């Protein structure tokens, strides 16, 4: 059967669920990072990234719902651990911009990798264009964070 927006393959729906989880984790991580960093420019960039991740999760969630399934409403356990690690590291290192940017880039590596995996496994899906657009935004944010981090080394 041909995959359509209203009748997605189970593999595609599983990929969407993974991306929803990691976008939720990412949004929460950016919220924490924005609250910990003193540089207003970076804090605003993190808030903007978090807003983009929330929007990504919402868009993907609608496609899951259109297929008569419930989208995830929270992140993953590993995402919770990642956010905890960020908070702990921030406290230990007194909110160092470099430490926060390094950890933010590590988180962006994870979400970028998840998009790459899902894009490969859903090649030909009617959602591929949407996933590509989200991936390019995630990649651009990753590259901007890496650049900010490198400027502080």
Steps between C-alpha positions, in 0.01 A plus 500: 500500500624849415586708803295820532487774763187342650632145473864500602707185523563382859874557445430865416278544806769345722754745351265792565458390861879489548533848351219634718673363812837648410351837399326519838827410675684761294246774575527432874879490481508837324264645762738390778808620311340841431426541870860415598700709255571866570558610139163644389571438131569131557209466743262643240643273233439201730142613566445531124643151446268365768202662330600342169529156665156539658357593159671197341345268759155655452513465120612139520241428767221611267608240243499230764149608604380500137593133501273433799786465746607700804821699471745499790449786743832483680866441435696185570670373813837552332394858422415552865844371594660728241324805648601393851861469386484850351374642829762314703783598266384861504504511880840336521654729240327817621299558187793516260380608155739256339368207707139585421568546128698175491213313660245671272699390196510143635122508529472635147723217377245258645195661338680543169595133505143395576370701204762342273397151614129567453553663161687192379237261631207698356642579156212551258252585776258784430645664814854506365483867395381605847765288670769647270389855583514428873837329462650802321383727783646267762827482306516880469445538876765236569750680278426836666552351846826336389618835364412679826680227694810518281520877547529444877779241483 
